[in-house]
Amino acid sequence: MMRHAFLTGCWIMLLTGTVWSDELVSSDVVPLTGMPPAQLRLFLQGVETDWRATTGQARGVPQPSPRAFPDDAVRHPLPAPETLDQPDVPLRQAIAERRSRRSFGPQAVSLETLSILLWHTQGITGSVALADGTALSLRAAPSAGARYPLETYLFVQSSDALDAGLYQYDVAGHQLVELVTDTALRAALQRACFGEPFIYDASVVVVFTAVPIRTEWRYGPIAHRMIAYEAGHATQNLLLVAEALGLSACPVAAYHQSSLDRLLGVDSVDEFALYLIALGWPPAGTEP
Ligand SMILES: Cc1cc2nc3c(=O)[nH]c(=O)nc-3n(C[C@H](O)[C@H](O)[C@H](O)COP(=O)(O)O)c2cc1C
């Protein structure tokens, strides 16, 4: 059966001229720094061929499973967003006033605030019935084919309800799953971000990671730019809600990839960091 699917895939690739493989062969990987700009730009340009019949989904490969957390994981339920007082800031105002703000005061970020931020960023906002009778949850930010390749991690550095450490947002349960509690993570995260002082000062640093196979399974060679689009969608939601709440927030792409991946406990191959957002209350006496 597997062999049949593989051979069918090979034939489809020969017919369409598209070379797409789910296999990750590390000896074939060329570092980005060794590529000419024209090659790098292909990432944004997509492909010329009709790749649709070559994907894992088209070849009958089972779809990747969503993230599951161990039964004995320590969970911190987040208050339901509809039970919380939320700022009544017009979207136009949040867009007009949003700035990247890199000054943070010591005030802790509460579970209520994290609940509002995370629900508007990756929370479940609806569902759609599938042909097989199951329901597919839909989220606050769009995702190509509703594949949801992003995972959301939080380095909590100052909170009134959580110990300092690394947590992961469990979307289905609207809760935080505790991964590591360790005050030393704060300095380690700053080092992974090339020593940037505001990373240390932030109360919370959100990191979106990518799990590419979820999107590759359906979209093959155009999956990667879709995943990048999606990190932008999710991040923009987070930044606008932070602005509406009066928080300071700054998106960050300047980090050392494998150092950050190590702190997150992800393998840099099947999952890796994609985008960071430093968050916190502005210092006393300053407007956000
Ligand atoms: C993809 C992306 C990556 C960024 N990375 C960083 C960063 O690593 N460090 C930083 O201080 N600001 C970073 N920024 C913030 C930009 O410097 C900021 O958006 C820009 O100066 C415009 O200012 P504004 O966001 O206040 O409108 C990033 C912004 C984007 C969109």
PDB file of C-alpha atoms and ligand atoms in Angstrom:
ATOM      1  CA  MET A   1       0.000   0.000   0.000  1.00  0.00           C
ATOM      2  CA  MET A   2       2.792   2.399   1.072  1.00  0.00           C
ATOM      3  CA  ARG A   3       4.853   1.297  -1.957  1.00  0.00           C
ATOM      4  CA  HIS A   4       1.869   1.868  -4.232  1.00  0.00           C
ATOM      5  CA  ALA A   5       1.381   5.401  -2.861  1.00  0.00           C
ATOM      6  CA  PHE A   6       5.094   6.130  -3.288  1.00  0.00           C
ATOM      7  CA  LEU A   7       5.186   4.926  -6.898  1.00  0.00           C
ATOM      8  CA  THR A   8       2.020   6.863  -7.729  1.00  0.00           C
ATOM      9  CA  GLY A   9       3.651   9.952  -6.234  1.00  0.00           C
ATOM     10  CA  CYS A  10       6.771   9.447  -8.378  1.00  0.00           C
ATOM     11  CA  TRP A  11       4.690   9.134 -11.545  1.00  0.00           C
ATOM     12  CA  ILE A  12       2.737  12.256 -10.728  1.00  0.00           C
ATOM     13  CA  MET A  13       5.986  14.161 -10.183  1.00  0.00           C
ATOM     14  CA  LEU A  14       7.341  12.942 -13.543  1.00  0.00           C
ATOM     15  CA  LEU A  15       4.154  13.956 -15.308  1.00  0.00           C
ATOM     16  CA  THR A  16       3.887  17.389 -13.737  1.00  0.00           C
ATOM     17  CA  GLY A  17       7.591  18.148 -13.521  1.00  0.00           C
ATOM     18  CA  THR A  18       7.139  19.004  -9.835  1.00  0.00           C
ATOM     19  CA  VAL A  19       9.649  17.533  -7.437  1.00  0.00           C
ATOM     20  CA  TRP A  20       8.003  17.383  -4.072  1.00  0.00           C
ATOM     21  CA  SER A  21       8.903  14.960  -1.357  1.00  0.00           C
ATOM     22  CA  ASP A  22       7.749  14.673   2.222  1.00  0.00           C
ATOM     23  CA  GLU A  23      11.147  13.230   3.085  1.00  0.00           C
ATOM     24  CA  LEU A  24      13.639  15.465   4.846  1.00  0.00           C
ATOM     25  CA  VAL A  25      17.114  14.518   3.663  1.00  0.00           C
ATOM     26  CA  SER A  26      19.517  16.638   5.646  1.00  0.00           C
ATOM     27  CA  SER A  27      22.477  16.161   3.268  1.00  0.00           C
ATOM     28  CA  ASP A  28      20.407  17.875   0.558  1.00  0.00           C
ATOM     29  CA  VAL A  29      19.791  20.994   2.637  1.00  0.00           C
ATOM     30  CA  VAL A  30      21.694  24.086   1.479  1.00  0.00           C
ATOM     31  CA  PRO A  31      22.066  26.920   4.044  1.00  0.00           C
ATOM     32  CA  LEU A  32      20.233  30.109   3.052  1.00  0.00           C
ATOM     33  CA  THR A  33      23.493  32.029   3.290  1.00  0.00           C
ATOM     34  CA  GLY A  34      24.810  29.925   0.387  1.00  0.00           C
ATOM     35  CA  MET A  35      21.934  30.734  -1.955  1.00  0.00           C
ATOM     36  CA  PRO A  36      21.767  33.511  -4.557  1.00  0.00           C
ATOM     37  CA  PRO A  37      18.965  36.063  -4.061  1.00  0.00           C
ATOM     38  CA  ALA A  38      17.067  34.708  -7.096  1.00  0.00           C
ATOM     39  CA  GLN A  39      16.843  31.335  -5.345  1.00  0.00           C
ATOM     40  CA  LEU A  40      15.762  32.912  -2.072  1.00  0.00           C
ATOM     41  CA  ARG A  41      13.046  34.903  -3.870  1.00  0.00           C
ATOM     42  CA  LEU A  42      11.522  31.682  -5.179  1.00  0.00           C
ATOM     43  CA  PHE A  43      10.256  31.107  -1.663  1.00  0.00           C
ATOM     44  CA  LEU A  44       7.948  34.099  -2.093  1.00  0.00           C
ATOM     45  CA  GLN A  45       7.185  33.490  -5.779  1.00  0.00           C
ATOM     46  CA  GLY A  46       5.791  29.992  -5.485  1.00  0.00           C
ATOM     47  CA  VAL A  47       5.963  27.416  -8.316  1.00  0.00           C
ATOM     48  CA  GLU A  48       5.041  27.368 -12.006  1.00  0.00           C
ATOM     49  CA  THR A  49       3.637  23.842 -12.137  1.00  0.00           C
ATOM     50  CA  ASP A  50       0.352  22.396 -10.926  1.00  0.00           C
ATOM     51  CA  TRP A  51       1.605  20.757  -7.760  1.00  0.00           C
ATOM     52  CA  ARG A  52      -1.787  19.681  -6.442  1.00  0.00           C
ATOM     53  CA  ALA A  53      -1.635  15.999  -7.318  1.00  0.00           C
ATOM     54  CA  THR A  54       1.819  15.586  -5.743  1.00  0.00           C
ATOM     55  CA  THR A  55       0.997  16.385  -2.133  1.00  0.00           C
ATOM     56  CA  GLY A  56       0.831  13.946   0.740  1.00  0.00           C
ATOM     57  CA  GLN A  57      -2.933  14.392   0.887  1.00  0.00           C
ATOM     58  CA  ALA A  58      -3.344  13.647  -2.852  1.00  0.00           C
ATOM     59  CA  ARG A  59      -1.179  10.525  -2.467  1.00  0.00           C
ATOM     60  CA  GLY A  60      -3.283   9.194   0.399  1.00  0.00           C
ATOM     61  CA  VAL A  61      -0.752   9.856   3.176  1.00  0.00           C
ATOM     62  CA  PRO A  62      -2.613  10.064   6.536  1.00  0.00           C
ATOM     63  CA  GLN A  63      -2.917  13.630   7.738  1.00  0.00           C
ATOM     64  CA  PRO A  64      -0.595  14.758  10.540  1.00  0.00           C
ATOM     65  CA  SER A  65      -2.113  14.639  14.013  1.00  0.00           C
ATOM     66  CA  PRO A  66      -2.748  17.821  16.000  1.00  0.00           C
ATOM     67  CA  ARG A  67      -0.571  18.521  19.064  1.00  0.00           C
ATOM     68  CA  ALA A  68      -1.498  16.356  22.052  1.00  0.00           C
ATOM     69  CA  PHE A  69      -0.384  17.113  25.607  1.00  0.00           C
ATOM     70  CA  PRO A  70       0.473  14.422  28.192  1.00  0.00           C
ATOM     71  CA  ASP A  71      -2.364  13.544  30.609  1.00  0.00           C
ATOM     72  CA  ASP A  72      -0.196  14.456  33.593  1.00  0.00           C
ATOM     73  CA  ALA A  73       0.878  17.877  32.235  1.00  0.00           C
ATOM     74  CA  VAL A  74       0.340  20.796  34.630  1.00  0.00           C
ATOM     75  CA  ARG A  75      -2.451  22.919  33.165  1.00  0.00           C
ATOM     76  CA  HIS A  76      -3.444  26.492  33.956  1.00  0.00           C
ATOM     77  CA  PRO A  77      -6.986  27.180  32.703  1.00  0.00           C
ATOM     78  CA  LEU A  78      -7.486  30.655  31.267  1.00  0.00           C
ATOM     79  CA  PRO A  79     -10.698  32.502  32.149  1.00  0.00           C
ATOM     80  CA  ALA A  80     -13.236  32.408  29.316  1.00  0.00           C
ATOM     81  CA  PRO A  81     -12.783  35.652  27.328  1.00  0.00           C
ATOM     82  CA  GLU A  82     -16.546  36.327  27.210  1.00  0.00           C
ATOM     83  CA  THR A  83     -16.579  36.558  31.036  1.00  0.00           C
ATOM     84  CA  LEU A  84     -13.899  39.291  31.094  1.00  0.00           C
ATOM     85  CA  ASP A  85     -14.086  43.079  30.829  1.00  0.00           C
ATOM     86  CA  GLN A  86     -12.580  43.887  27.471  1.00  0.00           C
ATOM     87  CA  PRO A  87     -11.545  47.291  26.158  1.00  0.00           C
ATOM     88  CA  ASP A  88     -14.027  48.884  23.800  1.00  0.00           C
ATOM     89  CA  VAL A  89     -11.412  50.333  21.448  1.00  0.00           C
ATOM     90  CA  PRO A  90     -12.469  50.783  17.806  1.00  0.00           C
ATOM     91  CA  LEU A  91     -10.392  48.725  15.391  1.00  0.00           C
ATOM     92  CA  ARG A  92      -9.556  51.897  13.440  1.00  0.00           C
ATOM     93  CA  GLN A  93      -8.068  53.423  16.589  1.00  0.00           C
ATOM     94  CA  ALA A  94      -6.031  50.322  17.460  1.00  0.00           C
ATOM     95  CA  ILE A  95      -4.594  50.260  13.924  1.00  0.00           C
ATOM     96  CA  ALA A  96      -3.866  54.000  13.909  1.00  0.00           C
ATOM     97  CA  GLU A  97      -2.168  53.961  17.322  1.00  0.00           C
ATOM     98  CA  ARG A  98      -0.231  50.682  17.123  1.00  0.00           C
ATOM     99  CA  ARG A  99       3.520  51.157  17.356  1.00  0.00           C
ATOM    100  CA  SER A 100       6.362  48.743  18.122  1.00  0.00           C
ATOM    101  CA  ARG A 101       7.069  49.585  21.747  1.00  0.00           C
ATOM    102  CA  ARG A 102      10.179  48.303  23.454  1.00  0.00           C
ATOM    103  CA  SER A 103       9.888  49.762  26.980  1.00  0.00           C
ATOM    104  CA  PHE A 104       8.319  47.619  29.666  1.00  0.00           C
ATOM    105  CA  GLY A 105       7.573  48.275  33.321  1.00  0.00           C
ATOM    106  CA  PRO A 106       7.658  45.675  36.108  1.00  0.00           C
ATOM    107  CA  GLN A 107       3.861  45.254  36.346  1.00  0.00           C
ATOM    108  CA  ALA A 108       2.891  41.589  35.945  1.00  0.00           C
ATOM    109  CA  VAL A 109       0.625  40.348  33.182  1.00  0.00           C
ATOM    110  CA  SER A 110      -2.439  38.549  34.561  1.00  0.00           C
ATOM    111  CA  LEU A 111      -4.121  35.367  33.372  1.00  0.00           C
ATOM    112  CA  GLU A 112      -7.088  37.522  32.319  1.00  0.00           C
ATOM    113  CA  THR A 113      -4.874  39.582  30.025  1.00  0.00           C
ATOM    114  CA  LEU A 114      -3.203  36.461  28.607  1.00  0.00           C
ATOM    115  CA  SER A 115      -6.643  34.945  28.001  1.00  0.00           C
ATOM    116  CA  ILE A 116      -7.769  37.953  25.962  1.00  0.00           C
ATOM    117  CA  LEU A 117      -4.507  38.097  23.995  1.00  0.00           C
ATOM    118  CA  LEU A 118      -4.354  34.389  23.184  1.00  0.00           C
ATOM    119  CA  TRP A 119      -8.030  33.970  22.320  1.00  0.00           C
ATOM    120  CA  HIS A 120      -7.885  36.810  19.800  1.00  0.00           C
ATOM    121  CA  THR A 121      -4.689  35.380  18.337  1.00  0.00           C
ATOM    122  CA  GLN A 122      -5.265  31.610  18.039  1.00  0.00           C
ATOM    123  CA  GLY A 123      -8.475  30.961  20.012  1.00  0.00           C
ATOM    124  CA  ILE A 124     -11.365  28.909  18.653  1.00  0.00           C
ATOM    125  CA  THR A 125     -14.029  31.184  17.192  1.00  0.00           C
ATOM    126  CA  GLY A 126     -16.193  28.745  15.205  1.00  0.00           C
ATOM    127  CA  SER A 127     -16.436  25.341  13.586  1.00  0.00           C
ATOM    128  CA  VAL A 128     -17.389  23.732  10.318  1.00  0.00           C
ATOM    129  CA  ALA A 129     -18.932  20.289   9.746  1.00  0.00           C
ATOM    130  CA  LEU A 130     -16.781  17.908   7.663  1.00  0.00           C
ATOM    131  CA  ALA A 131     -18.057  15.290   5.215  1.00  0.00           C
ATOM    132  CA  ASP A 132     -17.034  12.470   7.591  1.00  0.00           C
ATOM    133  CA  GLY A 133     -19.378  13.819  10.281  1.00  0.00           C
ATOM    134  CA  THR A 134     -16.655  15.371  12.463  1.00  0.00           C
ATOM    135  CA  ALA A 135     -16.343  19.088  13.217  1.00  0.00           C
ATOM    136  CA  LEU A 136     -13.277  21.191  12.410  1.00  0.00           C
ATOM    137  CA  SER A 137     -12.540  24.056  14.803  1.00  0.00           C
ATOM    138  CA  LEU A 138     -11.783  27.427  13.234  1.00  0.00           C
ATOM    139  CA  ARG A 139      -9.563  30.059  14.851  1.00  0.00           C
ATOM    140  CA  ALA A 140      -9.288  33.820  15.261  1.00  0.00           C
ATOM    141  CA  ALA A 141      -6.578  34.101  12.577  1.00  0.00           C
ATOM    142  CA  PRO A 142      -6.995  32.574   9.104  1.00  0.00           C
ATOM    143  CA  SER A 143      -5.033  29.491   8.070  1.00  0.00           C
ATOM    144  CA  ALA A 144      -4.620  28.076   4.539  1.00  0.00           C
ATOM    145  CA  GLY A 145      -6.938  25.065   4.321  1.00  0.00           C
ATOM    146  CA  ALA A 146      -7.532  25.399   8.091  1.00  0.00           C
ATOM    147  CA  ARG A 147      -4.303  23.397   8.557  1.00  0.00           C
ATOM    148  CA  TYR A 148      -3.123  25.527  11.553  1.00  0.00           C
ATOM    149  CA  PRO A 149       0.652  24.945  11.327  1.00  0.00           C
ATOM    150  CA  LEU A 150       1.517  27.344  14.187  1.00  0.00           C
ATOM    151  CA  GLU A 151       2.078  26.447  17.846  1.00  0.00           C
ATOM    152  CA  THR A 152       2.080  29.202  20.460  1.00  0.00           C
ATOM    153  CA  TYR A 153       4.619  29.264  23.312  1.00  0.00           C
ATOM    154  CA  LEU A 154       5.002  31.824  26.096  1.00  0.00           C
ATOM    155  CA  PHE A 155       8.132  32.671  28.018  1.00  0.00           C
ATOM    156  CA  VAL A 156       6.497  34.054  31.154  1.00  0.00           C
ATOM    157  CA  GLN A 157       8.954  36.406  32.880  1.00  0.00           C
ATOM    158  CA  SER A 158       6.652  38.375  35.209  1.00  0.00           C
ATOM    159  CA  SER A 159       3.156  37.165  36.074  1.00  0.00           C
ATOM    160  CA  ASP A 160       0.989  37.350  39.183  1.00  0.00           C
ATOM    161  CA  ALA A 161      -0.384  33.847  38.577  1.00  0.00           C
ATOM    162  CA  LEU A 162       2.322  31.804  36.894  1.00  0.00           C
ATOM    163  CA  ASP A 163       5.860  30.878  37.884  1.00  0.00           C
ATOM    164  CA  ALA A 164       8.516  32.169  35.516  1.00  0.00           C
ATOM    165  CA  GLY A 165       9.088  29.634  32.765  1.00  0.00           C
ATOM    166  CA  LEU A 166       7.960  28.258  29.448  1.00  0.00           C
ATOM    167  CA  TYR A 167       4.295  27.482  28.717  1.00  0.00           C
ATOM    168  CA  GLN A 168       2.384  26.378  25.636  1.00  0.00           C
ATOM    169  CA  TYR A 169      -1.099  27.530  24.634  1.00  0.00           C
ATOM    170  CA  ASP A 170      -3.476  24.566  24.356  1.00  0.00           C
ATOM    171  CA  VAL A 171      -5.945  25.986  21.856  1.00  0.00           C
ATOM    172  CA  ALA A 172      -8.657  23.344  22.312  1.00  0.00           C
ATOM    173  CA  GLY A 173      -8.660  23.710  26.115  1.00  0.00           C
ATOM    174  CA  HIS A 174      -8.015  27.493  26.173  1.00  0.00           C
ATOM    175  CA  GLN A 175      -5.372  26.870  28.799  1.00  0.00           C
ATOM    176  CA  LEU A 176      -1.644  27.086  29.309  1.00  0.00           C
ATOM    177  CA  VAL A 177       0.345  23.894  29.617  1.00  0.00           C
ATOM    178  CA  GLU A 178       3.418  24.262  31.818  1.00  0.00           C
ATOM    179  CA  LEU A 179       6.578  22.988  30.091  1.00  0.00           C
ATOM    180  CA  VAL A 180       9.437  24.258  32.277  1.00  0.00           C
ATOM    181  CA  THR A 181       9.565  26.561  35.289  1.00  0.00           C
ATOM    182  CA  ASP A 182      12.978  28.142  35.602  1.00  0.00           C
ATOM    183  CA  THR A 183      13.907  31.758  36.307  1.00  0.00           C
ATOM    184  CA  ALA A 184      17.192  31.267  34.378  1.00  0.00           C
ATOM    185  CA  LEU A 185      15.216  31.106  31.116  1.00  0.00           C
ATOM    186  CA  ARG A 186      14.906  34.890  31.156  1.00  0.00           C
ATOM    187  CA  ALA A 187      18.628  35.513  30.642  1.00  0.00           C
ATOM    188  CA  ALA A 188      18.902  32.545  28.258  1.00  0.00           C
ATOM    189  CA  LEU A 189      16.111  33.945  26.079  1.00  0.00           C
ATOM    190  CA  GLN A 190      17.802  37.343  26.018  1.00  0.00           C
ATOM    191  CA  ARG A 191      21.048  35.634  24.880  1.00  0.00           C
ATOM    192  CA  ALA A 192      19.147  33.766  22.141  1.00  0.00           C
ATOM    193  CA  CYS A 193      17.903  37.188  20.964  1.00  0.00           C
ATOM    194  CA  PHE A 194      21.472  38.500  20.567  1.00  0.00           C
ATOM    195  CA  GLY A 195      21.430  40.152  24.024  1.00  0.00           C
ATOM    196  CA  GLU A 196      18.605  42.574  23.190  1.00  0.00           C
ATOM    197  CA  PRO A 197      17.776  44.300  26.528  1.00  0.00           C
ATOM    198  CA  PHE A 198      14.040  44.727  25.935  1.00  0.00           C
ATOM    199  CA  ILE A 199      13.624  40.947  25.600  1.00  0.00           C
ATOM    200  CA  TYR A 200      14.774  40.640  29.230  1.00  0.00           C
ATOM    201  CA  ASP A 201      12.479  43.465  30.366  1.00  0.00           C
ATOM    202  CA  ALA A 202       9.301  42.084  28.742  1.00  0.00           C
ATOM    203  CA  SER A 203       6.807  40.388  31.071  1.00  0.00           C
ATOM    204  CA  VAL A 204       5.905  37.788  28.460  1.00  0.00           C
ATOM    205  CA  VAL A 205       7.542  36.792  25.195  1.00  0.00           C
ATOM    206  CA  VAL A 206       5.212  34.926  22.836  1.00  0.00           C
ATOM    207  CA  VAL A 207       6.849  32.649  20.253  1.00  0.00           C
ATOM    208  CA  PHE A 208       5.053  31.165  17.285  1.00  0.00           C
ATOM    209  CA  THR A 209       6.660  27.993  16.003  1.00  0.00           C
ATOM    210  CA  ALA A 210       5.908  26.296  12.688  1.00  0.00           C
ATOM    211  CA  VAL A 211       5.039  22.605  12.284  1.00  0.00           C
ATOM    212  CA  PRO A 212       5.461  22.577   8.472  1.00  0.00           C
ATOM    213  CA  ILE A 213       4.160  19.063   7.742  1.00  0.00           C
ATOM    214  CA  ARG A 214       0.604  20.109   8.619  1.00  0.00           C
ATOM    215  CA  THR A 215       0.549  22.547   5.671  1.00  0.00           C
ATOM    216  CA  GLU A 216       2.986  20.628   3.417  1.00  0.00           C
ATOM    217  CA  TRP A 217       0.604  17.645   3.558  1.00  0.00           C
ATOM    218  CA  ARG A 218      -1.965  19.656   1.586  1.00  0.00           C
ATOM    219  CA  TYR A 219       0.036  22.372  -0.195  1.00  0.00           C
ATOM    220  CA  GLY A 220       3.433  20.791  -0.908  1.00  0.00           C
ATOM    221  CA  PRO A 221       5.878  23.327  -2.354  1.00  0.00           C
ATOM    222  CA  ILE A 222       3.785  26.435  -1.616  1.00  0.00           C
ATOM    223  CA  ALA A 223       3.237  25.496   2.031  1.00  0.00           C
ATOM    224  CA  HIS A 224       6.166  27.469   3.357  1.00  0.00           C
ATOM    225  CA  ARG A 225       5.148  30.893   2.193  1.00  0.00           C
ATOM    226  CA  MET A 226       1.629  30.198   3.490  1.00  0.00           C
ATOM    227  CA  ILE A 227       3.065  29.435   6.929  1.00  0.00           C
ATOM    228  CA  ALA A 228       4.931  32.743   6.834  1.00  0.00           C
ATOM    229  CA  TYR A 229       1.717  34.571   5.883  1.00  0.00           C
ATOM    230  CA  GLU A 230      -0.021  32.927   8.819  1.00  0.00           C
ATOM    231  CA  ALA A 231       2.571  33.994  11.364  1.00  0.00           C
ATOM    232  CA  GLY A 232       1.865  37.533  10.114  1.00  0.00           C
ATOM    233  CA  HIS A 233      -1.890  37.141  10.540  1.00  0.00           C
ATOM    234  CA  ALA A 234      -1.592  35.785  14.070  1.00  0.00           C
ATOM    235  CA  THR A 235       1.014  38.355  15.071  1.00  0.00           C
ATOM    236  CA  GLN A 236      -1.022  41.276  13.756  1.00  0.00           C
ATOM    237  CA  ASN A 237      -4.036  40.128  15.785  1.00  0.00           C
ATOM    238  CA  LEU A 238      -1.828  39.923  18.867  1.00  0.00           C
ATOM    239  CA  LEU A 239      -0.303  43.366  18.295  1.00  0.00           C
ATOM    240  CA  LEU A 240      -3.671  45.062  17.740  1.00  0.00           C
ATOM    241  CA  VAL A 241      -5.236  43.475  20.813  1.00  0.00           C
ATOM    242  CA  ALA A 242      -2.155  44.412  22.865  1.00  0.00           C
ATOM    243  CA  GLU A 243      -2.576  47.992  21.639  1.00  0.00           C
ATOM    244  CA  ALA A 244      -6.266  47.990  22.572  1.00  0.00           C
ATOM    245  CA  LEU A 245      -5.409  46.703  26.065  1.00  0.00           C
ATOM    246  CA  GLY A 246      -2.770  49.421  26.563  1.00  0.00           C
ATOM    247  CA  LEU A 247       0.167  46.981  26.554  1.00  0.00           C
ATOM    248  CA  SER A 248       3.536  47.624  24.955  1.00  0.00           C
ATOM    249  CA  ALA A 249       4.440  45.056  22.310  1.00  0.00           C
ATOM    250  CA  CYS A 250       7.143  44.560  19.693  1.00  0.00           C
ATOM    251  CA  PRO A 251       7.475  41.878  17.002  1.00  0.00           C
ATOM    252  CA  VAL A 252      10.967  40.370  16.831  1.00  0.00           C
ATOM    253  CA  ALA A 253      12.677  38.350  14.130  1.00  0.00           C
ATOM    254  CA  ALA A 254      16.240  38.889  15.374  1.00  0.00           C
ATOM    255  CA  TYR A 255      17.056  35.652  17.168  1.00  0.00           C
ATOM    256  CA  HIS A 256      19.519  32.791  16.868  1.00  0.00           C
ATOM    257  CA  GLN A 257      17.495  29.936  15.434  1.00  0.00           C
ATOM    258  CA  SER A 258      18.955  26.849  17.067  1.00  0.00           C
ATOM    259  CA  SER A 259      19.496  28.561  20.452  1.00  0.00           C
ATOM    260  CA  LEU A 260      15.836  29.571  20.602  1.00  0.00           C
ATOM    261  CA  ASP A 261      14.677  26.166  19.360  1.00  0.00           C
ATOM    262  CA  ARG A 262      16.716  24.513  22.124  1.00  0.00           C
ATOM    263  CA  LEU A 263      15.059  26.693  24.780  1.00  0.00           C
ATOM    264  CA  LEU A 264      11.651  25.792  23.353  1.00  0.00           C
ATOM    265  CA  GLY A 265      12.527  22.088  23.345  1.00  0.00           C
ATOM    266  CA  VAL A 266      11.739  21.741  19.616  1.00  0.00           C
ATOM    267  CA  ASP A 267      13.942  19.881  17.139  1.00  0.00           C
ATOM    268  CA  SER A 268      14.580  22.621  14.489  1.00  0.00           C
ATOM    269  CA  VAL A 269      13.425  20.199  11.757  1.00  0.00           C
ATOM    270  CA  ASP A 270       9.811  19.179  12.286  1.00  0.00           C
ATOM    271  CA  GLU A 271       9.135  22.245  14.445  1.00  0.00           C
ATOM    272  CA  PHE A 272      11.045  25.496  14.803  1.00  0.00           C
ATOM    273  CA  ALA A 273      10.608  29.082  16.014  1.00  0.00           C
ATOM    274  CA  LEU A 274       9.205  31.479  13.427  1.00  0.00           C
ATOM    275  CA  TYR A 275       8.301  34.778  15.117  1.00  0.00           C
ATOM    276  CA  LEU A 276       8.485  36.404  18.567  1.00  0.00           C
ATOM    277  CA  ILE A 277       6.447  39.125  20.241  1.00  0.00           C
ATOM    278  CA  ALA A 278       7.739  40.820  23.401  1.00  0.00           C
ATOM    279  CA  LEU A 279       4.886  42.097  25.609  1.00  0.00           C
ATOM    280  CA  GLY A 280       4.366  43.922  28.868  1.00  0.00           C
ATOM    281  CA  TRP A 281       2.816  46.931  30.526  1.00  0.00           C
ATOM    282  CA  PRO A 282       4.498  50.250  29.714  1.00  0.00           C
ATOM    283  CA  PRO A 283       6.728  51.741  32.434  1.00  0.00           C
ATOM    284  CA  ALA A 284       4.819  53.815  35.029  1.00  0.00           C
ATOM    285  CA  GLY A 285       4.040  57.327  33.862  1.00  0.00           C
ATOM    286  CA  THR A 286       4.309  56.533  30.162  1.00  0.00           C
ATOM    287  CA  GLU A 287       1.501  56.119  27.668  1.00  0.00           C
ATOM    288  CA  PRO A 288       1.603  52.832  25.742  1.00  0.00           C
TER     289      PRO A 288
HETATM  290  C1  LIG B   1       8.928  40.868  10.389  1.00  0.00           C
HETATM  291  C2  LIG B   1       9.341  41.910  11.397  1.00  0.00           C
HETATM  292  C3  LIG B   1      10.457  41.690  12.185  1.00  0.00           C
HETATM  293  C4  LIG B   1      10.833  42.627  13.150  1.00  0.00           C
HETATM  294  N1  LIG B   1      11.891  42.345  13.966  1.00  0.00           N
HETATM  295  C5  LIG B   1      12.265  43.235  14.893  1.00  0.00           C
HETATM  296  C6  LIG B   1      13.360  42.939  15.759  1.00  0.00           C
HETATM  297  O1  LIG B   1      13.968  41.891  15.678  1.00  0.00           O
HETATM  298  N2  LIG B   1      13.698  43.862  16.706  1.00  0.00           N
HETATM  299  C7  LIG B   1      13.015  45.044  16.849  1.00  0.00           C
HETATM  300  O2  LIG B   1      13.375  45.836  17.724  1.00  0.00           O
HETATM  301  N3  LIG B   1      11.957  45.349  16.036  1.00  0.00           N
HETATM  302  C8  LIG B   1      11.564  44.475  15.078  1.00  0.00           C
HETATM  303  N4  LIG B   1      10.485  44.748  14.261  1.00  0.00           N
HETATM  304  C9  LIG B   1       9.743  46.000  14.434  1.00  0.00           C
HETATM  305  C10 LIG B   1      10.069  47.019  13.332  1.00  0.00           C
HETATM  306  O3  LIG B   1      11.318  47.619  13.598  1.00  0.00           O
HETATM  307  C11 LIG B   1       8.935  48.077  13.286  1.00  0.00           C
HETATM  308  O4  LIG B   1       7.730  47.431  12.882  1.00  0.00           O
HETATM  309  C12 LIG B   1       9.246  49.210  12.313  1.00  0.00           C
HETATM  310  O5  LIG B   1      10.316  49.996  12.767  1.00  0.00           O
HETATM  311  C13 LIG B   1       8.029  50.113  12.097  1.00  0.00           C
HETATM  312  O6  LIG B   1       7.592  50.662  13.325  1.00  0.00           O
HETATM  313  P1  LIG B   1       6.142  50.413  13.919  1.00  0.00           P
HETATM  314  O7  LIG B   1       5.961  48.917  14.123  1.00  0.00           O
HETATM  315  O8  LIG B   1       6.131  51.144  15.236  1.00  0.00           O
HETATM  316  O9  LIG B   1       5.131  50.940  12.953  1.00  0.00           O
HETATM  317  C14 LIG B   1      10.079  43.834  13.305  1.00  0.00           C
HETATM  318  C15 LIG B   1       8.980  44.045  12.495  1.00  0.00           C
HETATM  319  C16 LIG B   1       8.600  43.100  11.561  1.00  0.00           C
HETATM  320  C17 LIG B   1       7.356  43.326  10.717  1.00  0.00           C
END
